[in-house]
Amino acid sequence: MDNLIQLVNRLQRACTALGDHGEESTLPTLWDALPSIAVVGGQSSGKSSVLESVVGKDFLPRGSGIVTRRPLVLQLHRIDEGREYAEFGHLPRKKFTEFSAVRKEISDETDRETGRTKQISTVPIYLSIYSPNVVNLTLIDLPGLTKVAVDGQSESIVMDIENMVRSYIEKPNCIILAVSPANQDLATSDAIKIAREVDPKGERTFGVLTKIDLMDKGTDAVDILEGRAYKLQFPWIGVVNRSQADINKNVDMIAARRREREYFAQTTEYKHLAHRMGSEHLGKVLSKHLESVIKSRIPGLQSLINKTIIELEAELSRLGKPIATDAGGKLYMIMEICRIFDGIFKEHLDGVRPGGDKIYNVFDNQLPAALKRLQFDKHLAMENVRKLITEADGYQPHLIAPEQGYRRLIETALVTIKGPAEAAVDAVHAILKELVHKSINETVELKQYPSLRVDVGNAAVESLDRMKEESKRATLQLVEMECSYLTVDFFRKLPQDVEKGGNPTHSIFDRYNDSYLRRIGSTVLSYVNMVCANLRNSIPKSIVYGQVRESKRGLLDHFFTELGKKEGRQLGTLLDEDPAIMQRRQSLAKRLELYRAAQSEIESVAWSK
Ligand code: GDP
Ligand code: MG
């Protein structure tokens, strides 16, 4: 049985060591799932005294006024032999063997947090006592409930204390020691009032009656102790602690306990109750109760622990691996992440992920539509043909065929294709940039490293910019090539009279007549349309060659070259993880360690049960 409580103590100690105090936190907490015992009651009702007698040690600051100003989480550990000692959570490895020094350290540590004022603090003090003379228990001493703020205290102190006390005892795993002094009317007991509030059925409340020795002559506490005044699930337990005079005279615990025993055994009113009165009895009852609570909680605790371990592991893996420490490891890590990003980008182009189809849309819709909008037929309407041919002829009208005029008509038409060609290059560039952006966001591994994310994104976009320039140059060249050399065959195959300007009987001026010009216009139009159809096919080829294929092949080539020149320190700055993530990973890992330890502890107990 002992090892059940030992287990809880071990779990709680592990929690404390790993920073799990059950406080508000984004991390799961085991602390709240563990049972504990808290003492509540009005100021000077004898809470600290009760705790001390349960422990059988003098170590708590006691007295009148507000002495306990921070929660004290006290763990009692039974050891088989050796000298007893105490240890504080805030002073690990320092063994206190003098309990007066423990008392002083509690006072000092209280002041450290609250200042020497009478303020209170919710930050608990953790104290462990190792002794052959204690039972294994975790107890919490709380500041006493008050009715009014006294000098130097803020007005809110009454509510502050009440809220703090409530925050401890409202947890379903908290066993409440409700301390009421017998020399006050039970109806005014703060302890009973707040305990009833959080535990209306009294399933976890133990009524402790102090100061029975201080009752008015002629009155006794039998009605309360026998449960007639206020019924609780568990029988009331009366205690007689040391009075202030005893404390001043340094009456020791052994003597105090003996006197308490004698008091109940010898006082006529309480004789029949003596077997279930006193601090020693209280200690045993608590220990037994705690055992049964823990036993009933073990399966629940186990599944809570297992579930939490799975959750913690899942979040840790979501956060990714911690950063390698050496330059090689860092370089490898960066390359790995880049490779993943590159793979995602390719998947977008190859249709595994969406977005690549937009490029085809440029070739299949945007480009043809833009070419159509060029309206060559308008350009080659009769009036324009006349104007261009006349201009090309200059002072000397052409004699046989308007060679210069043809060329000029064709060139001025074809050159307008540069606009749609350029627009197609730009449109594909924009799509590729968008896919880079998408792929960056979809590379989970990059989320961890904001700097690397920015750098990879920039490098990819810079590559795309370079490819765009190159592709634009090559694509426009296709158009210029068409302008600079005409397909001779096309004109040779035309009927001769049209080509040569027709009937030599026509006067030179006849050659400028409407039907002649219209014929030239339609000849040039069919040539230009033929070239345009060719370009409509070759422009996409040029763009795919220069931008799409190229970005698939080596989007990060340049980045890798630069990366190779970097030193360990510079690689480190690329992998400067978001500090919040680093922090989170660390605390998750710590908490996971706690839960794994708890898991094996609890398994060993569950098996041996
Ligand atoms: P707390 O404020 O509730 O922690 O109360 P303390 O434990 O500090 O006790 C307040 C005062 O009441 C101290 O002077 C104690 O000596 C005294 N006291 C506590 N319990 C008893 C008791 O059962 N009998 C007598 N005579 N005095 C007690
Ligand atoms: Mg106290």
XYZ file of C-alpha atoms and ligand atoms in Angstrom:
638
model
C 0.000 0.000 0.000
C 2.794 2.320 0.940
C 4.176 2.231 -2.537
C 0.980 3.688 -3.971
C 1.494 6.872 -2.055
C 5.157 6.653 -2.769
C 4.210 6.597 -6.424
C 2.177 9.759 -6.165
C 4.980 11.433 -4.318
C 7.435 10.398 -6.984
C 5.157 11.609 -9.739
C 4.621 14.895 -7.984
C 8.294 15.337 -7.385
C 8.994 14.630 -11.030
C 6.352 17.190 -11.966
C 7.967 19.783 -9.744
C 11.443 19.096 -11.052
C 10.222 19.449 -14.605
C 8.312 22.614 -13.956
C 4.819 21.134 -13.946
C 3.060 22.749 -11.031
C -0.348 22.367 -12.491
C -0.457 26.084 -13.216
C -2.128 27.614 -16.250
C -0.028 26.526 -19.163
C -0.286 25.458 -22.769
C 1.334 22.168 -21.842
C -0.638 19.237 -20.560
C -0.276 18.792 -16.835
C -0.058 15.654 -14.787
C -0.093 17.521 -11.538
C -3.803 18.136 -11.502
C -4.499 14.473 -11.934
C -2.636 13.580 -8.760
C -4.353 13.624 -5.394
C -3.226 16.040 -2.717
C -4.439 17.267 0.632
C -5.020 20.954 1.298
C -5.725 22.666 4.608
C -8.264 25.455 4.528
C -9.736 27.607 7.207
C -9.865 31.057 8.704
C -6.797 32.909 9.762
C -5.319 31.553 13.005
C -7.742 28.651 13.060
C -4.774 26.340 13.535
C -4.105 25.152 9.950
C -0.345 25.230 10.155
C -0.481 23.630 13.585
C -2.629 20.783 12.223
C -0.223 20.222 9.392
C 2.664 20.144 11.784
C 1.058 17.618 14.041
C 0.154 15.396 11.114
C 3.799 15.557 10.134
C 5.024 15.313 13.685
C 7.574 18.074 13.140
C 7.950 21.717 14.034
C 8.868 23.495 10.898
C 6.093 25.834 9.880
C 5.947 29.485 10.818
C 2.937 29.818 13.080
C 1.368 32.555 15.124
C -1.239 35.231 15.069
C -1.894 37.463 12.073
C -1.277 36.454 8.491
C 1.739 34.196 8.711
C 1.221 31.848 5.787
C 1.270 34.094 2.723
C 2.192 31.661 -0.021
C 0.896 28.157 -0.648
C 3.288 25.583 0.753
C 3.334 22.257 -1.032
C 4.691 19.801 1.451
C 5.694 16.281 0.533
C 6.395 13.779 3.218
C 8.620 10.908 2.259
C 9.056 7.991 4.574
C 12.613 6.706 4.698
C 13.569 3.510 6.471
C 16.583 4.768 8.302
C 18.931 7.661 8.600
C 18.602 11.167 9.788
C 15.615 13.152 8.753
C 16.056 16.157 6.565
C 14.174 18.637 4.431
C 14.733 19.973 0.928
C 13.208 22.926 -0.897
C 12.226 22.926 -4.551
C 13.956 26.280 -4.993
C 17.153 25.016 -3.293
C 17.751 21.572 -4.725
C 20.515 19.497 -3.147
C 20.641 21.619 -0.009
C 19.739 19.386 2.911
C 18.171 21.046 5.934
C 18.571 19.008 9.094
C 17.538 21.758 11.494
C 13.829 22.354 11.311
C 14.145 25.816 12.768
C 16.203 26.628 9.666
C 13.414 25.208 7.523
C 10.949 27.508 9.226
C 13.247 30.462 8.631
C 13.719 29.547 4.969
C 9.936 29.375 4.491
C 9.616 32.886 5.964
C 12.510 34.214 3.908
C 11.295 32.604 0.709
C 7.835 34.012 1.344
C 9.338 37.481 1.708
C 11.426 37.035 -1.416
C 8.264 36.689 -3.438
C 5.968 39.107 -1.623
C 8.361 41.576 -0.053
C 8.217 42.186 3.665
C 4.667 43.471 3.350
C 1.629 41.477 4.271
C 0.857 40.764 0.644
C 0.155 37.262 -0.522
C 1.387 35.346 -3.554
C -0.013 32.393 -5.441
C 3.446 31.033 -6.285
C 3.852 27.909 -4.169
C 6.875 26.936 -2.105
C 7.835 23.283 -2.477
C 9.165 21.480 0.534
C 10.019 17.797 0.914
C 10.584 16.146 4.239
C 12.404 12.811 4.406
C 11.969 11.045 7.685
C 11.448 7.604 9.270
C 8.712 9.212 11.360
C 6.265 10.349 8.687
C 3.715 8.704 6.423
C 3.893 9.434 2.751
C 1.647 12.358 2.080
C 1.425 15.492 0.006
C -0.044 18.371 1.914
C -0.707 21.952 0.981
C -0.735 24.714 3.552
C -2.703 27.715 2.380
C -3.027 31.273 3.615
C -5.993 31.680 5.962
C -9.262 33.141 4.828
C -9.863 36.612 6.227
C -12.732 39.023 6.461
C -11.013 42.397 6.214
C -7.766 43.833 4.846
C -5.452 45.095 7.564
C -2.750 47.785 7.438
C -0.510 47.557 4.424
C -2.722 45.086 2.571
C -4.624 45.957 -0.526
C -8.389 45.963 -0.406
C -8.535 42.996 -2.739
C -6.682 40.675 -0.376
C -9.824 39.079 1.042
C -10.972 37.986 -2.391
C -7.433 37.194 -3.553
C -6.946 34.689 -0.763
C -10.351 33.175 -1.290
C -9.700 32.738 -4.998
C -6.306 31.211 -4.438
C -7.665 28.762 -1.883
C -10.527 27.886 -4.174
C -8.160 27.279 -7.077
C -6.465 24.538 -5.039
C -9.463 22.898 -3.452
C -11.810 22.969 -6.411
C -9.708 20.367 -8.198
C -11.582 17.102 -7.884
C -8.401 15.348 -6.784
C -7.885 17.592 -3.795
C -8.762 16.239 -0.379
C -9.869 19.106 1.825
C -8.908 19.411 5.463
C -11.434 21.945 6.647
C -10.054 23.388 9.864
C -12.484 25.052 12.259
C -11.627 26.260 15.756
C -13.874 24.831 18.458
C -13.939 28.104 20.346
C -15.905 29.760 17.560
C -19.396 29.052 16.357
C -19.309 26.424 13.645
C -21.890 28.447 11.757
C -19.218 31.093 11.166
C -16.584 28.634 9.921
C -14.919 29.856 6.728
C -13.521 26.392 6.184
C -16.902 24.694 6.114
C -18.327 27.455 3.946
C -15.746 27.218 1.166
C -15.446 23.429 1.375
C -19.186 23.051 0.928
C -18.999 25.330 -2.066
C -16.508 23.171 -3.953
C -17.522 19.794 -2.511
C -21.251 20.028 -1.806
C -21.630 16.312 -1.089
C -18.697 16.257 1.301
C -17.047 13.413 -0.572
C -13.556 14.747 -0.106
C -13.868 16.989 2.911
C -12.484 16.071 6.331
C -13.685 18.218 9.216
C -10.942 18.996 11.717
C -11.826 20.707 14.950
C -8.973 22.573 16.676
C -8.665 24.453 19.950
C -10.979 22.072 21.777
C -8.946 22.888 24.893
C -9.817 26.543 24.532
C -13.596 26.144 24.668
C -15.551 28.061 27.256
C -15.997 26.242 30.499
C -19.255 24.342 30.453
C -19.322 23.867 26.687
C -18.023 20.908 24.738
C -17.588 19.773 21.164
C -19.308 16.405 21.419
C -22.198 17.467 19.203
C -19.809 18.452 16.456
C -17.479 15.485 16.850
C -20.364 13.047 16.718
C -21.639 14.692 13.580
C -24.837 16.126 14.932
C -24.000 19.812 14.516
C -22.830 19.532 10.943
C -22.874 16.232 9.148
C -19.967 15.287 6.942
C -19.424 12.043 5.040
C -16.314 11.351 7.085
C -16.347 11.574 10.886
C -15.080 14.790 12.429
C -11.664 14.613 14.044
C -10.797 16.769 17.019
C -7.222 17.824 17.783
C -5.434 19.728 20.484
C -2.451 21.587 19.161
C 0.116 23.495 21.065
C -0.975 26.848 22.372
C 1.016 29.974 21.700
C 2.389 29.641 25.263
C 3.577 26.080 24.421
C 5.254 27.353 21.296
C 6.949 30.111 23.185
C 8.142 27.574 25.743
C 9.379 25.279 22.957
C 7.225 22.347 24.000
C 8.300 19.619 21.624
C 6.110 17.555 19.352
C 6.499 14.304 21.245
C 5.423 15.924 24.444
C 2.621 17.746 22.657
C 1.300 14.506 21.177
C 1.440 12.744 24.478
C -0.478 15.555 26.076
C -3.032 15.486 23.290
C -3.543 11.729 23.786
C -3.930 12.222 27.502
C -6.346 15.065 26.953
C -8.803 12.957 24.956
C -8.342 9.876 27.094
C -8.874 11.720 30.330
C -11.535 14.296 29.524
C -14.870 12.789 30.527
C -16.779 14.209 27.578
C -14.364 12.782 24.965
C -13.246 9.504 26.519
C -15.601 7.458 24.378
C -14.272 9.177 21.249
C -10.575 9.028 22.159
C -9.793 6.205 19.675
C -10.712 8.437 16.724
C -9.352 11.754 17.959
C -5.976 13.454 17.759
C -3.298 14.310 15.246
C -1.875 10.811 14.958
C -5.251 9.395 14.129
C -5.799 12.185 11.595
C -2.529 11.273 9.902
C -3.520 7.612 9.607
C -7.013 8.370 8.341
C -5.616 10.668 5.684
C -3.034 8.198 4.572
C -5.613 5.441 4.253
C -8.021 7.632 2.386
C -5.342 8.798 0.028
C -4.463 5.202 -0.747
C -7.970 4.342 -1.763
C -8.230 7.482 -3.870
C -4.977 6.745 -5.648
C -5.903 3.139 -6.213
C -9.125 4.134 -7.879
C -7.282 6.678 -9.995
C -4.559 4.439 -11.346
C -6.375 3.225 -14.479
C -7.510 6.770 -15.253
C -4.024 8.127 -14.656
C -2.557 5.471 -16.914
C -4.818 6.270 -19.797
C -4.316 10.004 -19.273
C -0.560 9.473 -19.371
C -0.690 7.281 -22.460
C -2.960 9.666 -24.286
C -0.810 12.650 -23.392
C 2.365 10.895 -24.514
C 0.813 10.337 -27.931
C -0.236 13.981 -28.136
C 3.159 15.272 -27.061
C 4.947 13.031 -29.541
C 2.656 14.158 -32.326
C 3.279 17.823 -31.628
C 7.014 17.260 -31.350
C 7.121 15.587 -34.723
C 5.069 18.422 -36.170
C 7.696 20.862 -34.909
C 10.421 18.960 -36.709
C 13.916 17.927 -35.752
C 16.199 20.132 -33.718
C 19.020 21.799 -35.671
C 22.285 19.957 -36.296
C 25.272 21.474 -34.538
C 28.110 21.009 -37.056
C 28.490 22.778 -40.416
C 28.181 19.529 -42.372
C 24.997 18.597 -40.607
C 23.572 22.051 -41.194
C 24.472 22.005 -44.871
C 22.925 18.581 -45.233
C 19.807 19.756 -43.480
C 19.458 22.835 -45.714
C 19.967 20.715 -48.839
C 17.397 18.234 -47.620
C 14.839 20.941 -47.028
C 15.598 22.531 -50.416
C 15.198 19.159 -52.061
C 11.770 18.774 -50.489
C 10.778 22.262 -51.648
C 12.078 21.556 -55.142
C 10.118 18.315 -55.261
C 6.916 20.086 -54.298
C 7.514 22.737 -56.972
C 7.978 20.042 -59.604
C 4.831 18.289 -58.486
C 2.940 21.482 -59.178
C 4.323 21.605 -62.698
C 3.755 17.937 -63.327
C 0.152 18.003 -62.256
C 0.576 15.997 -59.035
C -0.339 19.232 -57.266
C -2.551 21.897 -58.879
C -1.444 25.039 -60.727
C 0.673 23.782 -63.635
C -2.366 23.700 -65.909
C -2.486 27.483 -65.809
C 0.593 27.520 -68.043
C -1.175 25.511 -70.696
C -4.018 27.960 -70.444
C -1.629 30.744 -71.438
C -0.634 28.852 -74.579
C -4.069 27.603 -75.448
C -6.157 30.693 -74.704
C -4.317 33.848 -73.762
C -1.711 33.791 -76.520
C -4.094 32.945 -79.412
C -6.591 35.526 -78.151
C -3.885 38.186 -77.992
C -2.706 37.305 -81.501
C -6.248 37.567 -82.737
C -6.552 41.009 -81.253
C -3.700 42.206 -83.476
C -6.234 42.476 -86.342
C -3.868 42.088 -89.323
C -6.821 42.506 -91.683
C -7.234 46.078 -90.490
C -3.547 46.701 -90.827
C -3.717 45.364 -94.367
C -6.810 47.237 -95.399
C -6.538 49.003 -98.721
C -5.865 52.521 -97.475
C -3.016 51.415 -95.278
C -1.575 49.292 -98.048
C -1.672 52.283 -100.363
C -0.012 54.483 -97.781
C 2.797 52.045 -97.005
C 3.475 51.129 -100.618
C 3.577 54.743 -101.694
C 5.919 55.608 -98.855
C 8.160 52.679 -99.674
C 8.300 53.653 -103.307
C 9.545 57.101 -102.425
C 10.081 59.452 -105.339
C 10.298 56.582 -107.787
C 7.165 54.423 -108.107
C 7.884 50.687 -108.490
C 8.058 49.403 -111.951
C 7.290 45.741 -111.788
C 6.447 44.702 -108.252
C 6.416 46.759 -105.046
C 9.166 44.709 -103.361
C 9.938 47.335 -100.740
C 6.258 47.869 -100.049
C 5.682 44.168 -99.484
C 8.544 43.984 -97.070
C 7.391 46.976 -95.149
C 3.813 45.713 -94.953
C 4.951 42.318 -93.730
C 7.462 43.701 -91.244
C 5.117 46.211 -89.692
C 2.494 43.481 -89.275
C 4.800 40.814 -87.892
C 6.553 43.109 -85.458
C 3.302 43.561 -83.545
C 3.480 39.867 -82.559
C 6.233 40.850 -80.144
C 3.591 42.230 -77.795
C 1.633 38.973 -77.300
C 4.904 37.001 -77.260
C 6.264 39.134 -74.458
C 2.954 38.984 -72.617
C 3.025 35.178 -72.769
C 6.544 35.132 -71.304
C 5.388 37.407 -68.494
C 2.232 35.434 -67.826
C 4.133 32.163 -67.481
C 6.646 33.924 -65.269
C 3.864 35.092 -62.970
C 2.443 31.574 -62.763
C 5.843 30.095 -61.950
C 6.341 32.702 -59.233
C 3.002 31.872 -57.754
C 3.900 28.178 -57.739
C 7.167 28.962 -55.970
C 5.211 30.859 -53.381
C 2.769 28.004 -52.965
C 5.540 25.434 -52.713
C 7.328 27.491 -50.064
C 4.161 27.500 -48.001
C 3.615 23.823 -48.545
C 7.121 22.903 -47.423
C 6.398 22.199 -43.765
C 10.105 21.876 -43.019
C 10.625 25.526 -43.959
C 8.143 26.765 -41.390
C 10.702 25.978 -38.739
C 13.331 28.309 -40.213
C 12.032 31.759 -41.169
C 15.395 32.963 -42.563
C 15.934 29.932 -44.751
C 12.375 30.245 -45.935
C 12.936 33.833 -47.035
C 16.266 33.012 -48.660
C 15.032 29.984 -50.578
C 11.993 31.931 -51.729
C 14.120 34.843 -52.895
C 16.640 32.592 -54.620
C 13.909 30.763 -56.479
C 12.273 33.992 -57.605
C 15.639 35.427 -58.688
C 16.226 32.313 -60.787
C 12.820 32.729 -62.357
C 13.651 36.366 -63.127
C 16.853 35.351 -64.870
C 15.057 32.648 -66.821
C 12.388 35.105 -67.814
C 14.921 37.523 -69.275
C 16.609 34.752 -71.203
C 13.306 33.343 -72.427
C 12.078 36.764 -73.473
C 15.215 37.346 -75.493
C 14.908 33.989 -77.253
C 11.176 34.320 -77.876
C 11.395 37.816 -79.346
C 14.212 36.560 -81.495
C 11.785 34.101 -83.064
C 9.613 37.012 -84.147
C 12.575 39.022 -85.392
C 13.759 36.041 -87.393
C 10.417 35.935 -89.170
C 10.711 39.654 -89.902
C 14.200 39.459 -91.287
C 13.787 36.691 -93.861
C 10.641 35.915 -95.794
C 9.602 32.521 -97.111
C 10.357 32.950 -100.769
C 8.372 29.916 -101.883
C 5.156 31.425 -100.642
C 5.451 34.277 -103.136
C 6.772 32.171 -105.986
C 3.704 29.971 -105.884
C 1.370 32.973 -106.369
C -0.186 33.502 -109.846
C 2.306 35.511 -111.915
C 0.160 38.470 -112.860
C -0.594 39.275 -109.320
C 3.002 38.952 -108.340
C 4.451 40.929 -111.117
C 1.899 43.714 -111.053
C -0.094 42.270 -113.911
C -0.775 43.440 -117.382
C 2.039 45.606 -118.827
C -0.577 47.586 -120.776
C -1.700 49.104 -117.506
C -0.200 52.479 -116.894
C 2.030 52.934 -113.891
C -0.725 54.811 -112.158
C -3.188 51.985 -112.761
C -1.032 49.951 -110.489
C -2.222 51.961 -107.565
C -5.837 51.289 -108.281
C -8.106 49.742 -105.632
C -8.269 46.182 -106.812
C -4.508 46.034 -107.251
C -3.946 47.274 -103.707
C -6.623 44.956 -102.329
C -4.876 42.015 -103.912
C -1.569 43.001 -102.374
C -3.320 43.366 -99.029
C -4.839 39.926 -99.153
C -1.582 38.323 -100.306
C 0.316 39.886 -97.436
C -2.470 38.972 -95.021
C -2.311 35.310 -95.927
C 1.458 35.353 -95.560
C 1.292 37.087 -92.196
C -1.383 34.666 -91.027
C 0.773 31.748 -91.998
C 3.749 33.128 -90.073
C 1.530 33.960 -87.129
C 0.247 30.378 -87.020
C 3.843 29.153 -86.953
C 4.745 31.506 -84.125
C 1.651 30.510 -82.234
C 3.237 27.069 -82.086
C 6.852 28.033 -81.589
C 6.426 30.722 -78.916
C 5.123 28.165 -76.343
C 8.041 25.905 -77.223
C 10.486 28.691 -76.582
C 8.807 29.583 -73.270
C 8.673 26.011 -72.042
C 12.286 25.520 -73.054
C 13.538 28.682 -71.389
C 11.336 28.933 -68.303
C 9.348 25.830 -67.440
C 11.919 23.191 -68.302
C 14.706 25.352 -66.933
C 12.993 25.971 -63.589
C 12.281 22.265 -63.248
C 15.868 21.490 -63.987
C 17.670 23.907 -61.718
C 15.570 26.371 -59.805
C 17.997 26.412 -56.879
C 21.277 25.812 -58.753
C 22.492 29.294 -58.088
C 21.442 29.086 -54.447
C 23.379 25.857 -54.000
C 26.509 27.399 -55.501
C 26.279 30.271 -53.037
C 25.499 27.846 -50.211
C 28.692 25.935 -50.866
C 30.703 29.090 -50.177
C 29.111 29.675 -46.777
C 30.728 28.879 -43.446
C 29.206 27.108 -40.476
C 28.229 30.327 -38.794
C 26.434 31.656 -41.873
C 24.672 28.337 -42.300
C 23.630 28.691 -38.699
C 21.961 32.014 -39.353
C 20.008 30.402 -42.172
C 18.769 27.838 -39.691
C 17.883 30.357 -37.023
C 14.726 28.785 -35.838
C 11.903 30.881 -34.494
C 12.854 31.111 -30.794
C 9.266 30.413 -29.817
C 9.438 27.071 -31.634
C 12.770 26.198 -30.088
C 11.325 27.003 -26.699
C 8.197 25.016 -27.365
C 10.158 21.984 -28.531
C 12.273 22.107 -25.418
C 9.364 22.322 -23.054
C 7.497 19.626 -24.944
C 10.513 17.342 -24.756
C 10.818 17.975 -21.044
C 7.174 17.293 -20.465
C 7.402 14.146 -22.563
C 10.277 12.988 -20.406
C 8.115 13.533 -17.339
C 5.255 11.546 -18.800
C 7.505 8.703 -19.897
C 8.972 8.543 -16.397
C 5.474 8.669 -14.956
C 4.388 5.924 -17.320
C 7.058 3.516 -16.213
C 6.593 4.416 -12.539
C 2.896 3.844 -12.703
C 3.256 0.650 -14.668
C 5.572 -0.828 -12.098
C 3.087 -0.025 -9.348
C 0.092 -1.193 -11.312
C 1.769 -4.549 -11.944
C 2.863 -5.102 -8.370
C -0.515 -4.119 -6.974
P -3.155 29.245 10.998
O -3.122 30.703 10.819
O -4.499 28.687 10.684
O -2.070 28.523 10.254
O -2.975 28.971 12.562
P -1.673 28.616 13.369
O -1.410 27.137 13.239
O -0.591 29.528 12.996
O -2.218 28.842 14.824
C -2.631 30.103 15.289
C -2.472 30.172 16.803
O -3.401 29.303 17.467
C -1.096 29.731 17.279
O -0.677 30.578 18.315
C -1.313 28.356 17.821
O -0.449 28.043 18.910
C -2.737 28.419 18.343
N -3.396 27.129 18.285
C -3.629 26.403 17.165
N -4.317 25.264 17.482
C -4.497 25.271 18.827
C -5.093 24.351 19.718
O -5.644 23.299 19.365
N -5.059 24.696 21.041
C -4.487 25.858 21.468
N -4.493 26.091 22.770
N -3.926 26.723 20.648
C -3.913 26.454 19.327
Mg -0.721 29.162 8.803
